[in-house]
Tab-separated table of C-alpha atoms and ligand atoms in Angstrom:
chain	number	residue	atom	x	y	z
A	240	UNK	CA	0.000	0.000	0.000
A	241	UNK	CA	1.430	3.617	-0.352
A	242	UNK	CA	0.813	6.766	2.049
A	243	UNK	CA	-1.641	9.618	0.303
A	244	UNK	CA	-0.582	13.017	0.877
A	245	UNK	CA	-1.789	16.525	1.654
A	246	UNK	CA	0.324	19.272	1.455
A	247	UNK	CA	-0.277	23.134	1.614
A	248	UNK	CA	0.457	24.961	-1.798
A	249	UNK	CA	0.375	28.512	-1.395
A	250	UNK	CA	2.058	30.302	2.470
A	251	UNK	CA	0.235	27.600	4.678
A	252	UNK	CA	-3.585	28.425	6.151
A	253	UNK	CA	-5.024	27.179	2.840
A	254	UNK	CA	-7.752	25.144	5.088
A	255	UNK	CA	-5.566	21.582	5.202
A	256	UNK	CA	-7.177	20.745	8.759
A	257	UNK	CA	-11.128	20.677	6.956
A	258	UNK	CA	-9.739	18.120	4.215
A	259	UNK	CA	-7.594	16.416	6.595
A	260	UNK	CA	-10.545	16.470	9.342
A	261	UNK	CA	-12.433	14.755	6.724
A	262	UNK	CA	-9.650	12.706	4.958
A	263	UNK	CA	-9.111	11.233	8.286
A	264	UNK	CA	-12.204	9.458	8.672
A	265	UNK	CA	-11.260	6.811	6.160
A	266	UNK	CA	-7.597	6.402	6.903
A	267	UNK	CA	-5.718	3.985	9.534
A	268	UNK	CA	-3.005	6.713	10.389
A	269	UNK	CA	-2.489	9.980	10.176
A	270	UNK	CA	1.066	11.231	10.287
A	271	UNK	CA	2.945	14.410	10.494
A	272	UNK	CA	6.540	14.546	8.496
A	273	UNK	CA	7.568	18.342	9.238
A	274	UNK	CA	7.005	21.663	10.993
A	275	UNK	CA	6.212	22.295	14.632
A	276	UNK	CA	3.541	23.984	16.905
A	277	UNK	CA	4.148	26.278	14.563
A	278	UNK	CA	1.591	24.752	12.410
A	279	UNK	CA	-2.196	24.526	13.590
A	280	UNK	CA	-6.302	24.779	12.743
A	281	UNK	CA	-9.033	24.483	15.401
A	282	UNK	CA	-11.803	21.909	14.794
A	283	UNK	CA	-15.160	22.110	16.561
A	284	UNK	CA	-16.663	18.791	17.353
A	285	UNK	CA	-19.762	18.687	19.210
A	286	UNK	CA	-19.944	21.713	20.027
A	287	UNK	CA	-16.158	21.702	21.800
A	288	UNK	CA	-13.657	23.646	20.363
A	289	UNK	CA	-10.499	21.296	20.016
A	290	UNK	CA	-6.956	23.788	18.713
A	291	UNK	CA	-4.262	20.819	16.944
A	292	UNK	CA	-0.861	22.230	16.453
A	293	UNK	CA	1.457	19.057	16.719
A	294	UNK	CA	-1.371	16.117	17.392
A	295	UNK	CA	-2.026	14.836	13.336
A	296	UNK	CA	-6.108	15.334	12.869
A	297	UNK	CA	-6.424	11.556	13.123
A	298	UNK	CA	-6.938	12.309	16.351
A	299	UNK	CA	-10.780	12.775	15.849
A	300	UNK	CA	-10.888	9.738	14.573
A	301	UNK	CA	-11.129	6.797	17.425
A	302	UNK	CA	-10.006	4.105	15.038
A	303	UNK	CA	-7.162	5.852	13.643
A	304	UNK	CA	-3.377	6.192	14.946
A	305	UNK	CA	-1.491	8.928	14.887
A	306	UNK	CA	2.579	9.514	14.192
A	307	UNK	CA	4.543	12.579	14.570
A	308	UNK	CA	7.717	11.947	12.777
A	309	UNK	CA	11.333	12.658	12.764
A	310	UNK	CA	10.958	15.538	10.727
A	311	UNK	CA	8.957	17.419	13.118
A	312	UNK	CA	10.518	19.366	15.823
A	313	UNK	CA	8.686	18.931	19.316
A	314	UNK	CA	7.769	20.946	21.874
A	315	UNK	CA	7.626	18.513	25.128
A	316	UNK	CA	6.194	21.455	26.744
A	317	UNK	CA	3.245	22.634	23.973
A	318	UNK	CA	2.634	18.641	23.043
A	319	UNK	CA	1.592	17.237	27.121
A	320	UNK	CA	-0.483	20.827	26.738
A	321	UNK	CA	-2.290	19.721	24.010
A	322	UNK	CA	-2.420	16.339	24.879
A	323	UNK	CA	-5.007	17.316	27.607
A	324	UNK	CA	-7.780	18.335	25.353
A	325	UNK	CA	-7.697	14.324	24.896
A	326	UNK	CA	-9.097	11.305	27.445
A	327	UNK	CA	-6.466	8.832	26.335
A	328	UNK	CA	-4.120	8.466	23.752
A	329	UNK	CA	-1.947	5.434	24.590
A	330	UNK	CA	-2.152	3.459	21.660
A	331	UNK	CA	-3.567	6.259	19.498
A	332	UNK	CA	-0.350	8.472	19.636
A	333	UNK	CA	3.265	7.484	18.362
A	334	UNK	CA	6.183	10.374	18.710
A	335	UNK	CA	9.264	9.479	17.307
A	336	UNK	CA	12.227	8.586	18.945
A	337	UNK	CA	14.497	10.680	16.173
A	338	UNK	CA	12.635	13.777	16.160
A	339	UNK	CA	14.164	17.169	17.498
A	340	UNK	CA	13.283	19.024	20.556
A	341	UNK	CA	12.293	22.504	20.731
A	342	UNK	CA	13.916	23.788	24.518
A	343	UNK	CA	12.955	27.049	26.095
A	344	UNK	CA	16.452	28.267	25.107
A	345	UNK	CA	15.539	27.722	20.992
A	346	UNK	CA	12.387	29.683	21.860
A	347	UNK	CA	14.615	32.772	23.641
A	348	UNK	CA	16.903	32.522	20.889
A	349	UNK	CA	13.924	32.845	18.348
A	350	UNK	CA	12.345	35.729	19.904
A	351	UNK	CA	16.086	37.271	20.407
A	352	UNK	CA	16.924	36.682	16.661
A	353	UNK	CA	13.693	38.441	15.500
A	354	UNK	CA	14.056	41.764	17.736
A	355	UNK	CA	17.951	41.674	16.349
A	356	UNK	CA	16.438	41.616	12.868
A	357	UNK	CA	14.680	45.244	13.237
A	358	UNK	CA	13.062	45.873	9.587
A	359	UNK	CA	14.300	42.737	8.229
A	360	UNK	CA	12.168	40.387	10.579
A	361	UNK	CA	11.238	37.442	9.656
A	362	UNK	CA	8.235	37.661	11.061
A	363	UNK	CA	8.146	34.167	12.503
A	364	UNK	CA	5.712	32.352	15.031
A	365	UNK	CA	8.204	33.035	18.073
A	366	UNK	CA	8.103	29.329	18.722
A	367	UNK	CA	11.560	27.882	18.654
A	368	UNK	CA	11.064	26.521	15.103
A	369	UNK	CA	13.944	27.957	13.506
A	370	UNK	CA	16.409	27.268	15.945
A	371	UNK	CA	15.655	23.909	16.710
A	372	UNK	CA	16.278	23.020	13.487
A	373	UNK	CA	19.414	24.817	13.146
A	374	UNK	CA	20.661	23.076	16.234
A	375	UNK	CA	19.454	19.694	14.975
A	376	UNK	CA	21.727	20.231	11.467
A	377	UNK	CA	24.591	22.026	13.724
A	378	UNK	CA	24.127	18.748	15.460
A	379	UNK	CA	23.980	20.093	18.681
A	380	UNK	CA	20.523	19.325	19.152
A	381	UNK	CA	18.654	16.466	21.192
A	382	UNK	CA	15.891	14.047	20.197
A	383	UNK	CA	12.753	13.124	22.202
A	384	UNK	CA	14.380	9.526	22.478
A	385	UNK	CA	17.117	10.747	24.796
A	386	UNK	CA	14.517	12.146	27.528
A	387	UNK	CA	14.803	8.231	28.045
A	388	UNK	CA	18.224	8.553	29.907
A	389	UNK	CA	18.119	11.976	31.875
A	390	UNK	CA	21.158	11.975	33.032
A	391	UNK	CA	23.192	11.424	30.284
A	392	UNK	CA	20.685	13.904	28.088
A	393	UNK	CA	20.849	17.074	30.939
A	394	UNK	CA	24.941	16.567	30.695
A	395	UNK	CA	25.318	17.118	27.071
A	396	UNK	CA	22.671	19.937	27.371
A	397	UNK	CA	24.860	21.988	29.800
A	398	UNK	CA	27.938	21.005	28.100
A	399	UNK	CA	25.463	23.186	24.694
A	400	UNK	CA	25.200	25.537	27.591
A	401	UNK	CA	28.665	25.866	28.299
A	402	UNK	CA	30.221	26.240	24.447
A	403	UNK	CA	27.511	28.904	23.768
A	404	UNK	CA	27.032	30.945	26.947
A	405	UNK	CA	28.580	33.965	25.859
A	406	UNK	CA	26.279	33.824	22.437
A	407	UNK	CA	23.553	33.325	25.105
A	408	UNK	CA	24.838	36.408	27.128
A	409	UNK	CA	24.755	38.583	24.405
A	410	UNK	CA	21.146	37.486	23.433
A	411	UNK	CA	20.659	37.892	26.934
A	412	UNK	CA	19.258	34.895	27.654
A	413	UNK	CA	19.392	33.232	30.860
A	414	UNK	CA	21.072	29.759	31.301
A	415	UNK	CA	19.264	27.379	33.821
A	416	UNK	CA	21.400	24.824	36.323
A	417	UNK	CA	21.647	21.610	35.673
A	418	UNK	CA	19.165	21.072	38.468
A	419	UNK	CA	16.576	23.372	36.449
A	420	UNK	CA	16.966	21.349	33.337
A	421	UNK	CA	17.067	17.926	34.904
A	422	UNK	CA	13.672	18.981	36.901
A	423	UNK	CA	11.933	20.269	33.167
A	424	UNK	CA	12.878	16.721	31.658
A	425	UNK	CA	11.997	14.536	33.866
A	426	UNK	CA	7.962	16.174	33.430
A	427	UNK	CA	8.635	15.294	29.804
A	428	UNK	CA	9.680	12.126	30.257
A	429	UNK	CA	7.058	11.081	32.666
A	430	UNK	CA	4.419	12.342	30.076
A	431	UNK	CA	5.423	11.338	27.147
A	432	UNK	CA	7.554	8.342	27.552
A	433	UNK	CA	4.720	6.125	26.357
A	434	UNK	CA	4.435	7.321	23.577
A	435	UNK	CA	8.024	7.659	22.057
A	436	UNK	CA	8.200	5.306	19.418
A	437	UNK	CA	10.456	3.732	16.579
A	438	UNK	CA	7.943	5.689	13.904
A	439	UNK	CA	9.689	4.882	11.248
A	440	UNK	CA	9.599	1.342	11.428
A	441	UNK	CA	5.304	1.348	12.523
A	442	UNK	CA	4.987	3.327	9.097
A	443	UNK	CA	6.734	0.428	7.502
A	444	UNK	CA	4.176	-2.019	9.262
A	445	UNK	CA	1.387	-0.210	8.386
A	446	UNK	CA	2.045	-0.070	4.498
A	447	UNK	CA	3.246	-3.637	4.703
A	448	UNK	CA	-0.574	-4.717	6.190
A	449	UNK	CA	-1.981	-2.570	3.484
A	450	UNK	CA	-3.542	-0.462	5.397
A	451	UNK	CA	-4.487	3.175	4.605
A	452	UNK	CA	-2.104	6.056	5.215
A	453	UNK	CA	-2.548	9.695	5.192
A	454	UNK	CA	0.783	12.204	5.469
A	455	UNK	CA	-0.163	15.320	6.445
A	456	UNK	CA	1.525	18.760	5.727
A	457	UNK	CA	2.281	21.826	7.721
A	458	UNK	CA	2.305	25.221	6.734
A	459	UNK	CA	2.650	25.485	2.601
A	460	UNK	CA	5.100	25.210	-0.125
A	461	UNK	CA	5.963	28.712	-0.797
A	462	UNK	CA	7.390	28.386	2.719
A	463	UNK	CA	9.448	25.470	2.200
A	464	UNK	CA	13.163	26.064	3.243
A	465	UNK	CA	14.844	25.079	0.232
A	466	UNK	CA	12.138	26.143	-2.982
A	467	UNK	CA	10.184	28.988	-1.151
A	468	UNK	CA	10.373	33.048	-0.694
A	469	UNK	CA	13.766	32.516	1.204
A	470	UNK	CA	14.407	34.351	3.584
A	471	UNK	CA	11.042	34.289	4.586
A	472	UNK	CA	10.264	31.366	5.448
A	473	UNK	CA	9.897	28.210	7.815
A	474	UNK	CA	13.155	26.058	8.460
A	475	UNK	CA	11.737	22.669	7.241
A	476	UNK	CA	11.234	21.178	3.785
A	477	UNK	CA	7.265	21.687	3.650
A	478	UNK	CA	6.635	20.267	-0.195
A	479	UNK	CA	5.874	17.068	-0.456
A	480	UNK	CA	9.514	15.238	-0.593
A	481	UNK	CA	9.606	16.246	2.621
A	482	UNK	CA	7.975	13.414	4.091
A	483	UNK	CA	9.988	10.874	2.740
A	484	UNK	CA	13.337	12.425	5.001
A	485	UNK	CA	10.369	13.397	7.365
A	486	UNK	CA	8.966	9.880	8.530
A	487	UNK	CA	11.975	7.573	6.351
A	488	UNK	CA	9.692	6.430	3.246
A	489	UNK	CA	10.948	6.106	-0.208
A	490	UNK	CA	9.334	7.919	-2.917
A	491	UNK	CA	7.899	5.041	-3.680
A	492	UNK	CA	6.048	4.751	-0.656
A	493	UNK	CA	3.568	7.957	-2.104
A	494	UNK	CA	1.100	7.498	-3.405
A	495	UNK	CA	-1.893	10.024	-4.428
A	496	UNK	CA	-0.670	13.611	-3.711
A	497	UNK	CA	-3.464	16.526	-2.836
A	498	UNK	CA	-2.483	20.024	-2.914
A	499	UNK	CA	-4.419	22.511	-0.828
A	500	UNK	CA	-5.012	25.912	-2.214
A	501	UNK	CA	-7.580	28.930	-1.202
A	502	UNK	CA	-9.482	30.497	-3.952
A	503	UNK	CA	-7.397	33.202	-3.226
A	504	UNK	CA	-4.316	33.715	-1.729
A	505	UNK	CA	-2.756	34.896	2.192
A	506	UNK	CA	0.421	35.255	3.935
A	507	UNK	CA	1.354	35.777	7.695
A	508	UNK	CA	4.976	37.296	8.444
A	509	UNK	CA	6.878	39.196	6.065
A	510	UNK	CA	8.222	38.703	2.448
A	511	UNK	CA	6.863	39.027	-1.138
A	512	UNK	CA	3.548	38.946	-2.338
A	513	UNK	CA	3.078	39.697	-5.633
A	514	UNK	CA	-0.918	39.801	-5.805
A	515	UNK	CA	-1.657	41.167	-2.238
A	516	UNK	CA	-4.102	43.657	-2.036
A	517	UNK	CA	-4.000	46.588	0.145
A	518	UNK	CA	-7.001	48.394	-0.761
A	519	UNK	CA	-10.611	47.556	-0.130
A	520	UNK	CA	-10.794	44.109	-1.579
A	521	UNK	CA	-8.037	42.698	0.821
A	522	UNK	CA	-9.385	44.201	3.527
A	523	UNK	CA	-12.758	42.249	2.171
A	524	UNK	CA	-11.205	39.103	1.650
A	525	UNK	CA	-9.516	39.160	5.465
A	526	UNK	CA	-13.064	39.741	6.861
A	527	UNK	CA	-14.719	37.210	4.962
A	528	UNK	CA	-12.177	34.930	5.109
A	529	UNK	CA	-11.701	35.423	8.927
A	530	UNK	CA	-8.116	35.412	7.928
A	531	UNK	CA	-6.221	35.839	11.478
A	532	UNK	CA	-3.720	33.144	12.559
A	533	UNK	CA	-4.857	30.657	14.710
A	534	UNK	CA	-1.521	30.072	16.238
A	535	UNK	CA	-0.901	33.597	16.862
A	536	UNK	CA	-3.754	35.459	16.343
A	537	UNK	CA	-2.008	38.273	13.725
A	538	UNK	CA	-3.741	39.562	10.654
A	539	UNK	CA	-3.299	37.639	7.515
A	540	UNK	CA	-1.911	39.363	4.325
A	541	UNK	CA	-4.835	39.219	2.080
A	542	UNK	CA	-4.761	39.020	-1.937
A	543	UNK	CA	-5.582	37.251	-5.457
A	544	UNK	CA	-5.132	33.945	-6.582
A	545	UNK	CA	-1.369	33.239	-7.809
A	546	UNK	CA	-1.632	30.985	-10.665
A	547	UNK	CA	1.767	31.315	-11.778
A	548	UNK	CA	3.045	30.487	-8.220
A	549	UNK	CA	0.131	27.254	-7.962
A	550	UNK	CA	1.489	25.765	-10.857
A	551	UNK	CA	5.371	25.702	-9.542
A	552	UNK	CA	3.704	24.318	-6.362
A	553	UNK	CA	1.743	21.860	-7.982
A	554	UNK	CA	5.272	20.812	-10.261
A	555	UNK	CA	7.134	20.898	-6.960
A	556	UNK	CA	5.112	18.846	-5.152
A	557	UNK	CA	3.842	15.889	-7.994
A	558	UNK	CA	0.274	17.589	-7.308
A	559	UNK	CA	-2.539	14.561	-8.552
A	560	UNK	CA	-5.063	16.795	-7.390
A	561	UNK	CA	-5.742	20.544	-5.982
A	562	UNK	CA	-8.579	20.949	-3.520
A	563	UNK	CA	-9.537	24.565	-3.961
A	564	UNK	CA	-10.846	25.902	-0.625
A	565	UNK	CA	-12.936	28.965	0.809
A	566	UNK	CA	-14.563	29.731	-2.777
A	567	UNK	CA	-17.425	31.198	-0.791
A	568	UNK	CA	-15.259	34.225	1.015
A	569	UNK	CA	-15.305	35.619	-3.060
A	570	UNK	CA	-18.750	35.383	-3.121
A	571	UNK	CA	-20.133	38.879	-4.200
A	572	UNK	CA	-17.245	40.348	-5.784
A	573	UNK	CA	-17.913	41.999	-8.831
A	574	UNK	CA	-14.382	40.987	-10.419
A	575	UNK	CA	-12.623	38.272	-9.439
A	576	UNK	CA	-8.908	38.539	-10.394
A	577	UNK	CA	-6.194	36.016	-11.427
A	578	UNK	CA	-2.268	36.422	-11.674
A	579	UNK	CA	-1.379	34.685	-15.114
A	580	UNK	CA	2.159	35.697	-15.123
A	581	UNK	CA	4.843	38.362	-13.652
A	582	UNK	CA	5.904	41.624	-14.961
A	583	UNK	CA	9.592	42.022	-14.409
A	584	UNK	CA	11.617	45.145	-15.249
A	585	UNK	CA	9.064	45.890	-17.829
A	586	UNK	CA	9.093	41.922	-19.117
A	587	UNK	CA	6.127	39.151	-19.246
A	588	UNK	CA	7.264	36.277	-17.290
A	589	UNK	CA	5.733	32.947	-16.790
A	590	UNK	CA	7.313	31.367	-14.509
A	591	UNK	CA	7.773	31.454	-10.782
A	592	UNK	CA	11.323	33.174	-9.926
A	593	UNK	CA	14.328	34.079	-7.856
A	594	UNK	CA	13.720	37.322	-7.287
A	595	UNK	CA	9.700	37.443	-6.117
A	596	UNK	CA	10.109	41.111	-4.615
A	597	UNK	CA	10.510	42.507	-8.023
A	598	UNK	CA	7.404	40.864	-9.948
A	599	UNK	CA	4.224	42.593	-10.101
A	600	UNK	CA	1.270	40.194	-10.958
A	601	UNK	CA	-0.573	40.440	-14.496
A	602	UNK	CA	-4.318	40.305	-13.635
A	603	UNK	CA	-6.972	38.508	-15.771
A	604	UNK	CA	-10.180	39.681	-14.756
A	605	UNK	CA	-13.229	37.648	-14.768
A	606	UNK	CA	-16.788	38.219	-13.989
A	607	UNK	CA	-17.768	37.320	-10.316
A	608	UNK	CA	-20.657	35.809	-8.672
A	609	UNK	CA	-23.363	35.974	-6.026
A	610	UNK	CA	-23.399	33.268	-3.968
A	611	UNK	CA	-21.887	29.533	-3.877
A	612	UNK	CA	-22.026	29.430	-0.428
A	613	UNK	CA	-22.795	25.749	0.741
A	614	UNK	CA	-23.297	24.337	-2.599
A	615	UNK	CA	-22.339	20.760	-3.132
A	616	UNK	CA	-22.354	19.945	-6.788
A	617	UNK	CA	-20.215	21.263	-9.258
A	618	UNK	CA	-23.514	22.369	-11.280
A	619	UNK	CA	-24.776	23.702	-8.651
A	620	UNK	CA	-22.168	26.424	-8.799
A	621	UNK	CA	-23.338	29.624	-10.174
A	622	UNK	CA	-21.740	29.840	-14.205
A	623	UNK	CA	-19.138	32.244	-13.116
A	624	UNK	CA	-17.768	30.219	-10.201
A	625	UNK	CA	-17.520	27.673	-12.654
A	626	UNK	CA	-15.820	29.172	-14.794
A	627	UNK	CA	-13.238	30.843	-12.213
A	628	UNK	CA	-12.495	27.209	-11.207
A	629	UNK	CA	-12.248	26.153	-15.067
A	630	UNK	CA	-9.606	28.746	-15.305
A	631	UNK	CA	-7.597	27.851	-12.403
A	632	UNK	CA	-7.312	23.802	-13.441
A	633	UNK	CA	-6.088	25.588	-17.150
A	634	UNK	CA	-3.778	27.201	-16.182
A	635	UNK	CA	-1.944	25.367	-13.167
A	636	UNK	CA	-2.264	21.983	-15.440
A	637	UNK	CA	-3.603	20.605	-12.467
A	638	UNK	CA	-7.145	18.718	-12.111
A	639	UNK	CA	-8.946	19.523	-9.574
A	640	UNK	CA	-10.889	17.396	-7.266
A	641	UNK	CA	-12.412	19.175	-4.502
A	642	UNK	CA	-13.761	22.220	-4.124
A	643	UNK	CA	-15.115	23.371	-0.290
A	644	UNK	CA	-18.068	26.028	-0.137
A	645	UNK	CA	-18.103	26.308	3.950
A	646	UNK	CA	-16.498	25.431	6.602
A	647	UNK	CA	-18.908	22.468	7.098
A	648	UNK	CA	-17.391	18.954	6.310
A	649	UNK	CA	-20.266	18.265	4.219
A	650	UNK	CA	-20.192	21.938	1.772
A	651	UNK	CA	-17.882	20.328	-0.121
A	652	UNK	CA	-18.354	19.204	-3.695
A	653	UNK	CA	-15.970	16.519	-5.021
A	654	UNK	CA	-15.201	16.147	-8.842
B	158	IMP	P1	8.538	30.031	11.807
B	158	IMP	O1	8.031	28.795	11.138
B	158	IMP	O2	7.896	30.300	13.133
B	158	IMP	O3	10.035	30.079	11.862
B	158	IMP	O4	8.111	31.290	10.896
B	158	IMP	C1	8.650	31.504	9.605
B	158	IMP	C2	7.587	32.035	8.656
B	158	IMP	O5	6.639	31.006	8.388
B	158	IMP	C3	6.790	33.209	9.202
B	158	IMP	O6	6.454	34.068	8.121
B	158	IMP	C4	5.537	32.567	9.745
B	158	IMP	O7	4.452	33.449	9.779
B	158	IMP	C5	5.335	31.469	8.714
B	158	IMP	N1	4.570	30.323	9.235
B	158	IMP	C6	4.992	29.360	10.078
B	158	IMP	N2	4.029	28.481	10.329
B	158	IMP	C7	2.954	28.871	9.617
B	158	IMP	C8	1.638	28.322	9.436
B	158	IMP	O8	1.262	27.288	9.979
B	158	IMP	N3	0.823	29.033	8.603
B	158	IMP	C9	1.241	30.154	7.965
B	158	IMP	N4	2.451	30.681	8.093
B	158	IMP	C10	3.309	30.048	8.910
């Protein structure tokens, strides 16, 4: 059997946790290849409000298992938080053994970084993410499956401690005693000790039985370390190779591959944006689109849909499908617009490039609509929707299969 996969196409927020939420209902496992608490959506079921950042949304499902792989760093600290929204996970909950930790100290040094960065700020989540992955390929960092031996793991952490306290001075951040540290990890290892697993090799076990997989993304490609808006943004390989490295499949082991879009397109943190809007139709989409972070609450960076950028995404990542989500927050627009290609230095490019700060988008305008709101059938759709839609699967060379109308599981209209 091979793993499907989600991943995020555009800056992450394109509404993976509503396809994943209901992906997850037919899958065995659910399991998370990169990205931290960094990462999150909030799901209401039955009337409770349930916030994921690290926990795969398997979760809602009772029969399904869920895996946080070595590609993901953890926070002990935010995971056992989030933990407690649940009655019992033993069983349902695998961390691996190989994947990083984020420490209070990568969190300082995040927040630190940032304020040293003035103008030039990332703009990142202020939760360790960067620098625990920094120390992992410095190789100074330390995996969950060390909290096993506390003694051994609180010696090499002050010995960190002790090569970088004059960084740390500088950054003015304050170095606990051994006595501290040993106290903090032995709460992590008496939480989550049950779950630390050998992930890798239960992924193995689970394709071998045949039974169903489902990878799961965090934040979007356009972030990705290596292929995205770099500097700006996240320190782990987001696209979809990612979770080969990220859980230790082959490429082989893939199978279908969903990319997540919004009819439209957002950003949190800084960095280029070719379509954003900063008039009265961004301002429109944010509102309709409730488009504030649920990990941090800030105001999302509102604008058009990229097509040019989709279509490297969908390349990038081996895209099958695109799920195009929120179609409803354009509902009443007059014009709906479309970036078909880049204007650089006074030249029509195509193609997604190096220098992103520098392209301004070339609109195609189309008519808008008045309401698809809830509708579940691709007929349904008023003409001009489907038409918009049309347009986007032309010009990303992508089919696409799903197409949500509400935040309701069931406004969602599969092709
Ligand atoms: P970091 O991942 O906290 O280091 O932040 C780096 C950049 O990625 C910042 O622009 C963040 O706003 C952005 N980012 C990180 N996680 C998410 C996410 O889940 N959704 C959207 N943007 C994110």
């Amino acid at each position: 059997m091979k793993a499907d996969l989600i991943v995020g196409i555009q800056w992450g927020d394109e509404g993976k946790g509503k396809i994943v939420d209901h992906l997850a209902q037919n899958y065995d496992a659910v399991a998370r290849y990169q990205g931290g608490h960094n990462a999150g959506h909030t799901i209401v079921v039955d009337g409770k409000k349930i916030a994921l950042h690290l926990i795969p949304s398997g979760v809602l499902n009772k029969d399904a298992i869920n895996i946080i792989g070595n590609g993901v760093v953890v926070s002990p600290k935010a995971l056992i938080e989030e933990m407690k929204q649940f009655d019992n996970l033993k069983g349902r909950l695998f961390i691996s053994q190989k994947a990083h930790m984020i420490l209070e100290h990568h969190i300082a040094i995040d927040r630190a970084k940032e304020r040293l960065r003035g103008s030039k700020a990332i703009g990142t989540t202020g939760r360790g993410i960067g620098p625990a992955y920094s120390s992992k390929v410095e190789r100074s960092g330390h995996r969950i499956g060390e909290l096993r031996d506390i003694e051994k793991l609180s010696s090499s952490l002050m010995d960190y401690f002790d090569m970088n306290r004059d960084i740390l001075k500088t950054l003015k951040i304050e170095i606990p005693s051994k006595e501290q540290i040993k106290e903090e990890l032995m709460l992590y290892k008496e939480a989550l000790l049950p779950y630390i697993s050998d992930t890798t090799k239960l992924v193995w076990d689970l394709l071998n039985d045949n039974k169903k997989v489902l990878l799961e993304g965090a934040q979007g490609t356009l972030l990705d370390i290596d292929h995205g808006t770099y500097p700006y943004v996240t320190s782990s390989t987001t696209i979809s190779a990612g979770a080969c490295s990220g859980l230790g499949l082959s490429p082989k082991d893939i199978g279908k591959i969903t990319g997540i879009a919004k009819a439209y397109c957002t950003r949190v943190g800084n960095g280029p944006f070719p379509t954003e809007d900063f008039g009265e139709d961004g301002k429109k989409l944010r509102e309709r689109g409730h488009e504030f972070g649920t990990t941090t609450g800030r105001e999302r960076r509102c604008g058009w849909f990229d097509a040019v950028a989709c279509r490297y995404a969908c390349r990038l990542n081996g895209c099958d499908e695109l799920a195009i989500m929120k179609l409803d927050v354009l509902d009443g627009f007059k014009k709906v617009k479309i970036c078909v290609a880049y204007e650089i230095d006074g030249k029509r490019v195509e193609d997604f490039v190096f220098d992103l700060d520098k392209a301004k988008p070339v609109y195609e305008e189309m008519d808008g609509w008045e309401r698809s709101e809830g509708v579940r059938r691709f007929e349904d759709l008023p003409k001009n929707a489907q038409k918009y839609i049309k347009r986007i699967e032309e010009l990303t060379s992508t089919k696409i299969g799903m197409v949500s109308t509400s935040p309701d599981r069931r406004d969602t209209i599969l092709l």
